[in-house]
Amino acid sequence: MSHDGEQKSSSLTLVLMVASAAIGGTLQYGYNLAIMNAPTTFIQTFINETFVERWAIQLEDYQVTLVWTIIVSIFSLGGLGGALIAGPMSIRFGRKKCLLLSNIFLLSGALLALTSRAAGSVEMIILSRVLIGINAGISMNVQPMYFGESAPKHLRGAVSLSSAVFTAFGVVLGQVVGLREILGSESCWQYLLASNAIPGLIQLFTLPWFPESPRYLLIDRGDKEACIDALRRLRGCEVQSSELAEILQEQAETNGMRPSRPWELFRDRSVRWQLVSVMVISSAMQLCGNDSIYFYASYVFKEAGISNDQIQYVTIGTGTCEFTACIMCNLLIERKGRRFMLMGGFIFMTVWAVVFTIALSFEHLISWMPYLIMACVFTYILSFGMGPAGVTGVLPTELFNQTARPAAYMIAGSMMWLNLFIVGMIFPFLVSEMRQYCFVPFGTVCLLSALYVGLVLPETKGKSLSAITGEFHKLNFKHKEQAYSSQSQYQLGEVCASTAL
């Protein structure tokens, strides 16, 4: 086989594996966020009718809104549960099997959603959202790990970042499927909520044909032949000795070590700043308010003079923005690096948050200001997609070794889902209480995150785990090194003095 043929085979196998895993993986996160917007009024009517039929109680508007908020927000708590079990599942079953098994939660949730209307049960919708959240929580943790461990070093960032591309694509797909002309009508909302079963079924039929993570096979299972076979299939050629040597080196470094538990990472000084970095960036990904701006978009477009009938089509532009930005980030990440993309994204988001606040303050005084507000919505989402949306998922793979990686993803995923739940609950109150200043807290988070990335996080592009660990070693043991340096200088001074005498 020629070199070009090998490269084409490698690219094709890797691309198909990525597509298969992501269609039933992180695409579900974006899809299940987006499909809840279209049927809002229909499900709220269903909630009211259900209470009237069961208990002859006519709910107040705020009570209906409360039940609807629980239905929407419970998805985040399901995701938190999924993030907590993702680590042990990925260790016991492997990365690929873990993704396949998570579809049990998805298909169960889809069945509950599909039959909830006929059963007249709001509780079935709530349980459905919990189960689908668990599936998304597992996928958001295991999929980037699977990609990062399967991709060659020079493509590691781009392949891992494809998780964010599929998440953004899921948002767009959910917005399109949620149009009134498709499944967003009053008679079809139960089919819309259950439509997430289709990507899951595609994954179940396609992913078994692709190999398991080579690093998992060698380091966790000790199966060198299976690792070499997986590498050969993923690369489309004979395994490079340098790549196998790197995996063998990591196996030697972790030999005899069992997988770390999350609480053990908090006590391990050698990974202190790696853990802090992952927690800070994962939290900032949700606390930056990007997901909240989707909820604010309809109000903004209405203020800009767009009719209610047209808003659903314009809203698709928000998802398209993030999708486009993630693709651009995918193309740039191996050229510009993780640190540059992260810091640049947070800085631009800070700028647009400031402009957004100023524009909201003058929206009733200047006629064209609503259009500036609308532009801020798109630029804020573009900035998020160019940096935090994709790079965040890459970091745990590059900062932690094989034994600590599942626990690191559990912690990162827990922070992401917990903060998503918190922001989802407090955002309506921020809008009502702070009004035009509602994005000041989000802008502050973006500014502090940019400073943290610039001052603490080293560049990881194209570096081996041992090289990245060496850079963090200086931070983790900074005081000890300073003390050792001072002691050495003191002893040297004593020697010099003795010699002089």
XYZ file of C-alpha atoms in Angstrom:
501
model
C 0.000 0.000 0.000
C 1.368 3.456 -0.902
C 1.892 6.165 1.712
C -1.011 8.187 0.272
C -3.226 5.117 0.388
C -2.261 4.517 4.000
C -3.104 8.084 4.927
C -6.492 7.863 3.169
C -7.305 4.584 4.925
C -6.232 6.038 8.265
C -8.293 9.171 7.753
C -11.359 7.229 6.598
C -11.326 4.761 9.510
C -10.746 7.512 12.058
C -13.432 9.776 10.556
C -16.010 6.978 10.475
C -15.196 5.971 14.060
C -15.539 9.586 15.205
C -18.848 9.993 13.363
C -20.277 6.747 14.735
C -19.361 7.530 18.351
C -20.400 11.189 18.206
C -23.772 10.695 16.472
C -24.963 8.688 19.452
C -22.757 10.611 21.869
C -22.212 14.340 22.280
C -24.658 15.098 19.463
C -27.335 13.960 21.933
C -26.355 16.679 24.426
C -26.896 19.498 21.941
C -29.957 17.852 20.406
C -31.720 17.344 23.749
C -31.009 20.926 24.792
C -32.512 22.301 21.567
C -35.652 20.178 21.193
C -37.120 21.470 24.465
C -37.666 24.990 23.127
C -40.289 24.269 20.446
C -42.886 22.328 22.502
C -42.805 24.617 25.557
C -46.390 25.919 25.318
C -47.772 22.524 24.237
C -46.235 20.656 27.171
C -47.322 23.397 29.594
C -50.905 22.942 28.319
C -50.506 19.166 28.763
C -49.320 19.707 32.367
C -52.393 21.803 33.153
C -54.798 19.378 31.483
C -53.259 16.435 33.349
C -53.767 18.076 36.742
C -57.355 18.982 35.842
C -58.177 15.418 34.735
C -56.535 13.749 37.731
C -57.357 16.033 40.620
C -59.690 18.685 39.132
C -57.074 21.313 39.980
C -56.478 24.305 37.721
C -52.833 25.278 38.145
C -51.701 28.880 38.353
C -49.295 30.127 35.696
C -46.337 30.126 38.097
C -47.118 26.508 39.105
C -47.159 25.367 35.486
C -43.877 27.228 34.923
C -42.377 25.508 37.994
C -43.267 22.019 36.695
C -41.899 22.966 33.250
C -38.668 24.235 34.841
C -38.281 20.900 36.652
C -38.760 19.014 33.356
C -36.070 21.124 31.657
C -33.596 21.307 34.568
C -33.821 17.648 35.616
C -31.863 16.861 32.440
C -28.821 18.492 34.098
C -29.171 16.382 37.244
C -29.395 13.262 35.072
C -26.233 14.435 33.319
C -24.520 14.828 36.700
C -25.457 11.245 37.553
C -24.126 10.081 34.196
C -20.841 11.925 34.742
C -20.394 10.212 38.126
C -20.854 6.682 36.756
C -18.960 7.299 33.505
C -15.527 6.771 35.085
C -16.188 3.352 36.665
C -18.093 2.211 33.557
C -15.276 3.229 31.191
C -12.736 1.338 33.340
C -14.799 -1.841 33.636
C -16.286 -2.083 30.144
C -13.892 0.013 28.052
C -14.552 3.276 26.223
C -16.451 1.813 23.260
C -18.661 -0.579 25.215
C -19.437 2.170 27.725
C -20.825 4.351 24.920
C -22.881 1.446 23.596
C -24.292 0.563 27.033
C -25.312 4.170 27.690
C -27.934 3.759 24.963
C -29.960 1.633 27.400
C -30.742 4.849 29.286
C -31.426 6.728 26.057
C -33.851 4.216 24.541
C -35.668 3.763 27.852
C -36.086 7.530 28.117
C -37.282 7.823 24.515
C -39.900 5.113 25.091
C -41.196 6.916 28.190
C -41.408 10.226 26.288
C -43.212 8.593 23.382
C -45.900 7.008 25.573
C -46.246 9.832 28.134
C -49.018 11.633 26.262
C -51.188 8.526 25.816
C -50.635 7.668 29.490
C -51.423 11.223 30.578
C -48.310 11.253 32.773
C -46.091 14.250 33.430
C -43.962 12.014 35.663
C -43.007 9.896 32.634
C -41.647 12.999 30.892
C -39.600 13.909 33.979
C -38.184 10.374 34.286
C -37.487 10.382 30.557
C -35.426 13.559 30.889
C -33.458 12.037 33.792
C -32.585 8.906 31.775
C -31.655 10.900 28.671
C -29.517 13.165 30.888
C -27.657 10.115 32.221
C -26.919 9.045 28.638
C -25.647 12.533 27.776
C -23.545 12.678 30.974
C -21.810 9.403 30.131
C -21.215 10.421 26.505
C -19.843 13.863 27.359
C -17.176 12.203 29.545
C -16.320 8.984 27.739
C -16.405 10.150 24.124
C -13.576 12.773 24.371
C -11.539 10.186 26.318
C -12.123 7.594 23.587
C -11.162 10.060 20.863
C -8.091 11.417 22.669
C -6.751 7.902 23.301
C -7.420 6.704 19.737
C -6.091 9.627 17.691
C -2.442 10.104 16.670
C -0.631 12.831 18.606
C -0.616 15.334 15.718
C -4.422 14.992 15.332
C -5.317 14.541 19.015
C -6.684 18.046 19.485
C -8.673 18.116 16.254
C -10.212 14.659 16.807
C -11.106 15.411 20.435
C -12.568 18.760 19.370
C -14.946 16.975 16.993
C -17.026 16.220 20.124
C -17.854 19.942 20.303
C -18.586 20.052 16.561
C -21.167 17.298 16.949
C -22.640 18.972 20.043
C -23.163 22.175 18.023
C -24.530 20.135 15.115
C -26.943 18.519 17.581
C -28.214 21.977 18.571
C -28.838 22.917 14.926
C -30.469 19.564 14.186
C -32.720 19.906 17.237
C -33.753 23.416 16.192
C -34.575 22.228 12.663
C -36.509 19.127 13.768
C -38.364 21.351 16.264
C -39.799 23.562 13.517
C -43.595 23.577 13.415
C -43.506 22.142 9.891
C -41.620 19.037 11.114
C -42.176 17.836 14.717
C -42.685 21.119 16.565
C -46.465 21.143 16.252
C -49.035 20.489 18.997
C -49.888 17.011 17.681
C -46.273 15.811 17.400
C -44.434 16.995 20.536
C -44.213 13.466 22.009
C -42.519 12.274 18.793
C -40.112 15.217 19.009
C -39.081 14.254 22.567
C -38.596 10.623 21.493
C -36.735 11.413 18.250
C -33.386 11.231 20.068
C -33.672 7.428 19.796
C -32.702 7.595 16.101
C -29.074 8.761 16.615
C -28.733 6.191 19.413
C -29.850 3.372 17.118
C -27.394 4.528 14.426
C -24.579 4.264 16.983
C -25.695 0.806 18.141
C -25.560 -0.520 14.571
C -22.243 1.092 13.544
C -19.874 1.548 16.528
C -19.319 -2.202 17.206
C -17.429 -2.396 13.887
C -14.680 -0.053 15.128
C -11.783 -0.822 17.506
C -11.520 -0.069 21.209
C -9.142 2.640 22.489
C -5.560 1.354 21.923
C -4.360 2.887 25.210
C -7.153 1.193 27.141
C -6.305 -2.162 25.546
C -2.611 -1.980 26.446
C -2.526 -0.015 29.708
C -5.760 -1.167 31.368
C -6.097 -4.674 29.946
C -2.432 -5.433 29.220
C -3.277 -6.789 25.752
C -0.422 -5.645 23.529
C -1.542 -7.598 20.453
C -5.039 -6.106 20.597
C -3.508 -2.636 21.008
C -1.281 -3.090 17.952
C -4.232 -4.416 15.933
C -6.376 -1.419 16.970
C -3.588 1.005 16.049
C -3.111 -0.700 12.695
C -6.837 -0.412 11.903
C -7.060 3.217 13.020
C -3.887 4.300 11.200
C -4.404 2.145 8.112
C -0.752 1.093 8.113
C 1.898 -0.603 10.202
C 2.243 0.805 13.702
C 4.972 3.422 14.131
C 7.501 2.364 16.772
C 7.549 5.857 18.322
C 3.789 5.823 18.966
C 3.852 2.346 20.473
C 6.891 3.307 22.575
C 5.002 6.283 24.017
C 2.062 4.079 25.053
C 4.480 1.476 26.505
C 6.221 4.258 28.454
C 2.895 5.342 29.948
C 2.130 1.700 30.761
C 5.488 1.387 32.544
C 4.862 4.574 34.522
C 1.444 3.325 35.675
C 2.416 -0.340 36.079
C 0.887 -1.825 39.213
C -1.235 1.275 39.832
C -4.982 0.874 40.073
C -7.318 3.519 38.559
C -7.539 6.619 40.730
C -10.737 7.567 42.500
C -11.954 11.182 42.298
C -11.272 11.978 45.953
C -7.733 10.619 45.601
C -6.941 13.210 42.931
C -7.806 15.984 45.400
C -5.165 14.605 47.801
C -2.495 14.009 45.136
C -0.152 16.999 45.026
C 1.415 15.871 41.740
C -1.834 16.619 39.863
C -3.056 19.565 41.943
C -2.838 22.266 39.264
C -3.981 19.925 36.510
C -7.122 19.252 38.556
C -7.658 22.927 39.394
C -7.286 23.820 35.706
C -9.831 21.222 34.567
C -12.311 22.273 37.272
C -11.936 25.993 36.487
C -12.300 25.605 32.710
C -15.174 23.086 32.956
C -17.061 25.387 35.340
C -16.379 28.439 33.188
C -17.787 26.638 30.152
C -21.250 26.792 31.770
C -20.868 29.879 33.990
C -19.997 31.976 30.919
C -23.720 32.019 30.102
C -23.566 30.734 26.534
C -26.353 28.182 27.018
C -28.431 30.867 28.755
C -28.100 33.199 25.790
C -30.079 30.665 23.738
C -33.037 31.242 26.051
C -32.550 35.015 25.777
C -32.325 34.906 21.979
C -36.092 34.794 21.354
C -36.639 37.919 23.460
C -33.775 39.709 21.715
C -35.072 38.883 18.237
C -38.578 39.970 19.217
C -37.207 43.324 20.422
C -35.348 43.698 17.126
C -38.711 43.672 15.351
C -38.762 40.113 14.042
C -42.271 38.628 13.970
C -43.164 35.652 16.169
C -43.645 33.453 13.104
C -40.112 34.159 11.900
C -38.278 33.922 15.246
C -38.078 30.112 15.119
C -36.152 30.337 11.820
C -33.806 33.101 13.019
C -33.076 31.128 16.197
C -31.605 28.363 14.037
C -28.892 30.920 13.225
C -27.656 30.792 16.825
C -27.000 27.067 16.619
C -25.488 27.472 13.162
C -23.087 30.080 14.568
C -21.732 27.709 17.200
C -21.521 24.866 14.674
C -19.537 27.028 12.239
C -17.246 28.313 14.994
C -16.520 24.780 16.238
C -15.525 23.696 12.732
C -13.190 26.709 12.476
C -11.722 25.876 15.878
C -11.213 22.291 14.725
C -9.156 23.562 11.785
C -7.139 26.005 13.895
C -6.472 24.137 17.144
C -3.426 22.190 15.890
C -1.966 25.378 14.390
C -2.654 27.922 17.107
C -2.757 25.635 20.144
C -5.179 25.052 23.022
C -4.074 27.951 25.197
C -4.429 30.524 22.412
C -7.921 29.330 21.424
C -9.182 29.183 25.015
C -7.824 32.569 26.038
C -8.945 34.217 22.791
C -12.470 32.826 23.137
C -12.865 34.061 26.713
C -11.428 37.513 25.887
C -13.821 38.015 22.961
C -16.742 36.834 25.101
C -15.782 39.412 27.737
C -15.756 42.168 25.112
C -19.140 41.157 23.700
C -20.643 40.887 27.187
C -19.635 44.515 27.778
C -21.067 45.629 24.413
C -24.213 43.584 25.114
C -24.696 45.349 28.473
C -24.226 48.810 26.941
C -26.610 47.994 24.089
C -29.276 46.714 26.520
C -28.958 49.957 28.516
C -29.704 52.095 25.448
C -32.123 49.814 23.553
C -35.114 52.136 24.134
C -33.164 55.328 23.417
C -31.527 54.491 20.087
C -33.592 52.965 17.295
C -30.889 50.696 15.856
C -29.668 49.386 19.225
C -31.818 46.191 19.140
C -29.922 45.156 16.007
C -26.617 45.591 17.861
C -28.038 43.399 20.642
C -28.906 40.769 18.051
C -25.380 40.962 16.613
C -23.969 40.493 20.139
C -25.939 37.259 20.515
C -24.294 35.819 17.404
C -20.765 37.086 18.158
C -20.936 35.833 21.751
C -21.885 32.355 20.539
C -19.196 32.476 17.824
C -16.544 33.356 20.416
C -17.704 30.508 22.653
C -17.543 28.021 19.775
C -14.046 29.161 18.775
C -12.549 28.337 22.183
C -14.264 27.044 25.327
C -16.828 24.846 23.517
C -14.214 22.520 22.074
C -10.931 22.892 23.913
C -12.448 22.178 27.345
C -13.155 18.539 26.465
C -9.583 17.975 25.244
C -7.817 19.004 28.462
C -8.402 15.980 30.765
C -7.061 13.637 28.073
C -3.853 15.652 27.741
C -3.274 16.563 31.410
C -3.799 13.184 33.122
C -2.348 9.697 32.697
C -4.379 6.553 32.023
C -5.063 5.724 35.684
C -6.207 9.248 36.603
C -8.036 10.140 33.372
C -11.460 8.537 34.126
C -11.584 10.188 37.575
C -10.546 13.525 36.052
C -13.373 13.287 33.514
C -15.798 12.442 36.333
C -14.803 15.613 38.185
C -14.830 17.780 35.033
C -18.214 16.398 33.955
C -19.692 16.872 37.425
C -18.592 20.516 37.484
C -20.050 21.113 34.023
C -23.451 19.560 34.751
C -23.746 21.062 38.228
C -23.004 24.555 36.929
C -25.391 24.053 33.995
C -28.134 23.256 36.502
C -27.270 26.280 38.662
C -27.175 28.710 35.726
C -30.418 27.283 34.327
C -32.159 27.869 37.658
C -30.821 31.373 38.418
C -30.827 32.873 34.909
C -34.524 33.892 34.929
C -33.923 35.685 38.249
C -30.808 37.399 36.885
C -32.845 38.744 33.966
C -35.716 39.930 36.157
C -33.571 41.434 38.941
C -30.505 42.753 37.099
C -32.267 43.544 33.814
C -29.777 45.153 31.415
C -26.864 44.149 33.673
C -27.739 40.437 33.584
C -24.613 39.588 31.578
C -22.185 41.375 33.907
C -21.639 38.185 35.996
C -21.035 36.148 32.841
C -18.580 38.723 31.484
C -16.730 38.662 34.808
C -16.423 34.863 34.643
C -15.026 35.116 31.088
C -12.457 37.748 32.121
C -11.259 35.752 35.144
C -11.083 32.582 33.026
C -8.961 34.330 30.382
C -6.588 35.535 33.111
C -6.322 32.047 34.588
C -5.559 30.452 31.204
C -2.958 33.125 30.445
C -1.197 32.886 33.813
C -1.451 29.186 34.700
C -2.317 26.825 31.841
C 0.672 25.726 29.703
C 0.376 24.925 26.013
C -0.204 21.192 25.402
C -0.249 21.096 21.577
C 1.808 18.219 20.188
C 3.401 17.392 23.556
C 3.650 13.989 25.198
C 2.079 13.383 28.596
C 5.490 13.282 30.294
C 6.409 16.709 28.841
C 3.096 18.232 29.984
C 3.474 16.629 33.423
C 6.967 18.130 33.668
C 5.596 21.640 33.112
C 2.931 21.186 35.776
C 5.534 19.714 38.148
C 7.061 23.195 38.449
C 3.692 24.547 39.644
C 2.751 21.606 41.846
C 6.062 21.608 43.715
C 7.011 25.261 43.337
C 7.581 25.930 47.051
C 9.649 22.775 47.516
C 11.842 23.676 44.546
C 12.322 27.198 45.901
C 13.216 25.807 49.330
C 15.641 23.321 47.745
C 17.201 26.107 45.650
C 17.654 28.335 48.714
C 19.181 25.469 50.702
C 21.596 24.677 47.864
C 22.683 28.319 47.646
C 23.169 28.436 51.429
C 25.304 25.274 51.404
C 27.289 26.618 48.427
C 27.899 29.840 50.370
C 29.215 27.843 53.343
C 31.582 25.896 51.077
C 32.879 29.111 49.488
C 33.434 30.660 52.894
C 35.336 27.589 54.131
C 37.508 27.640 51.037
C 38.293 31.302 51.542
C 39.396 30.618 55.105
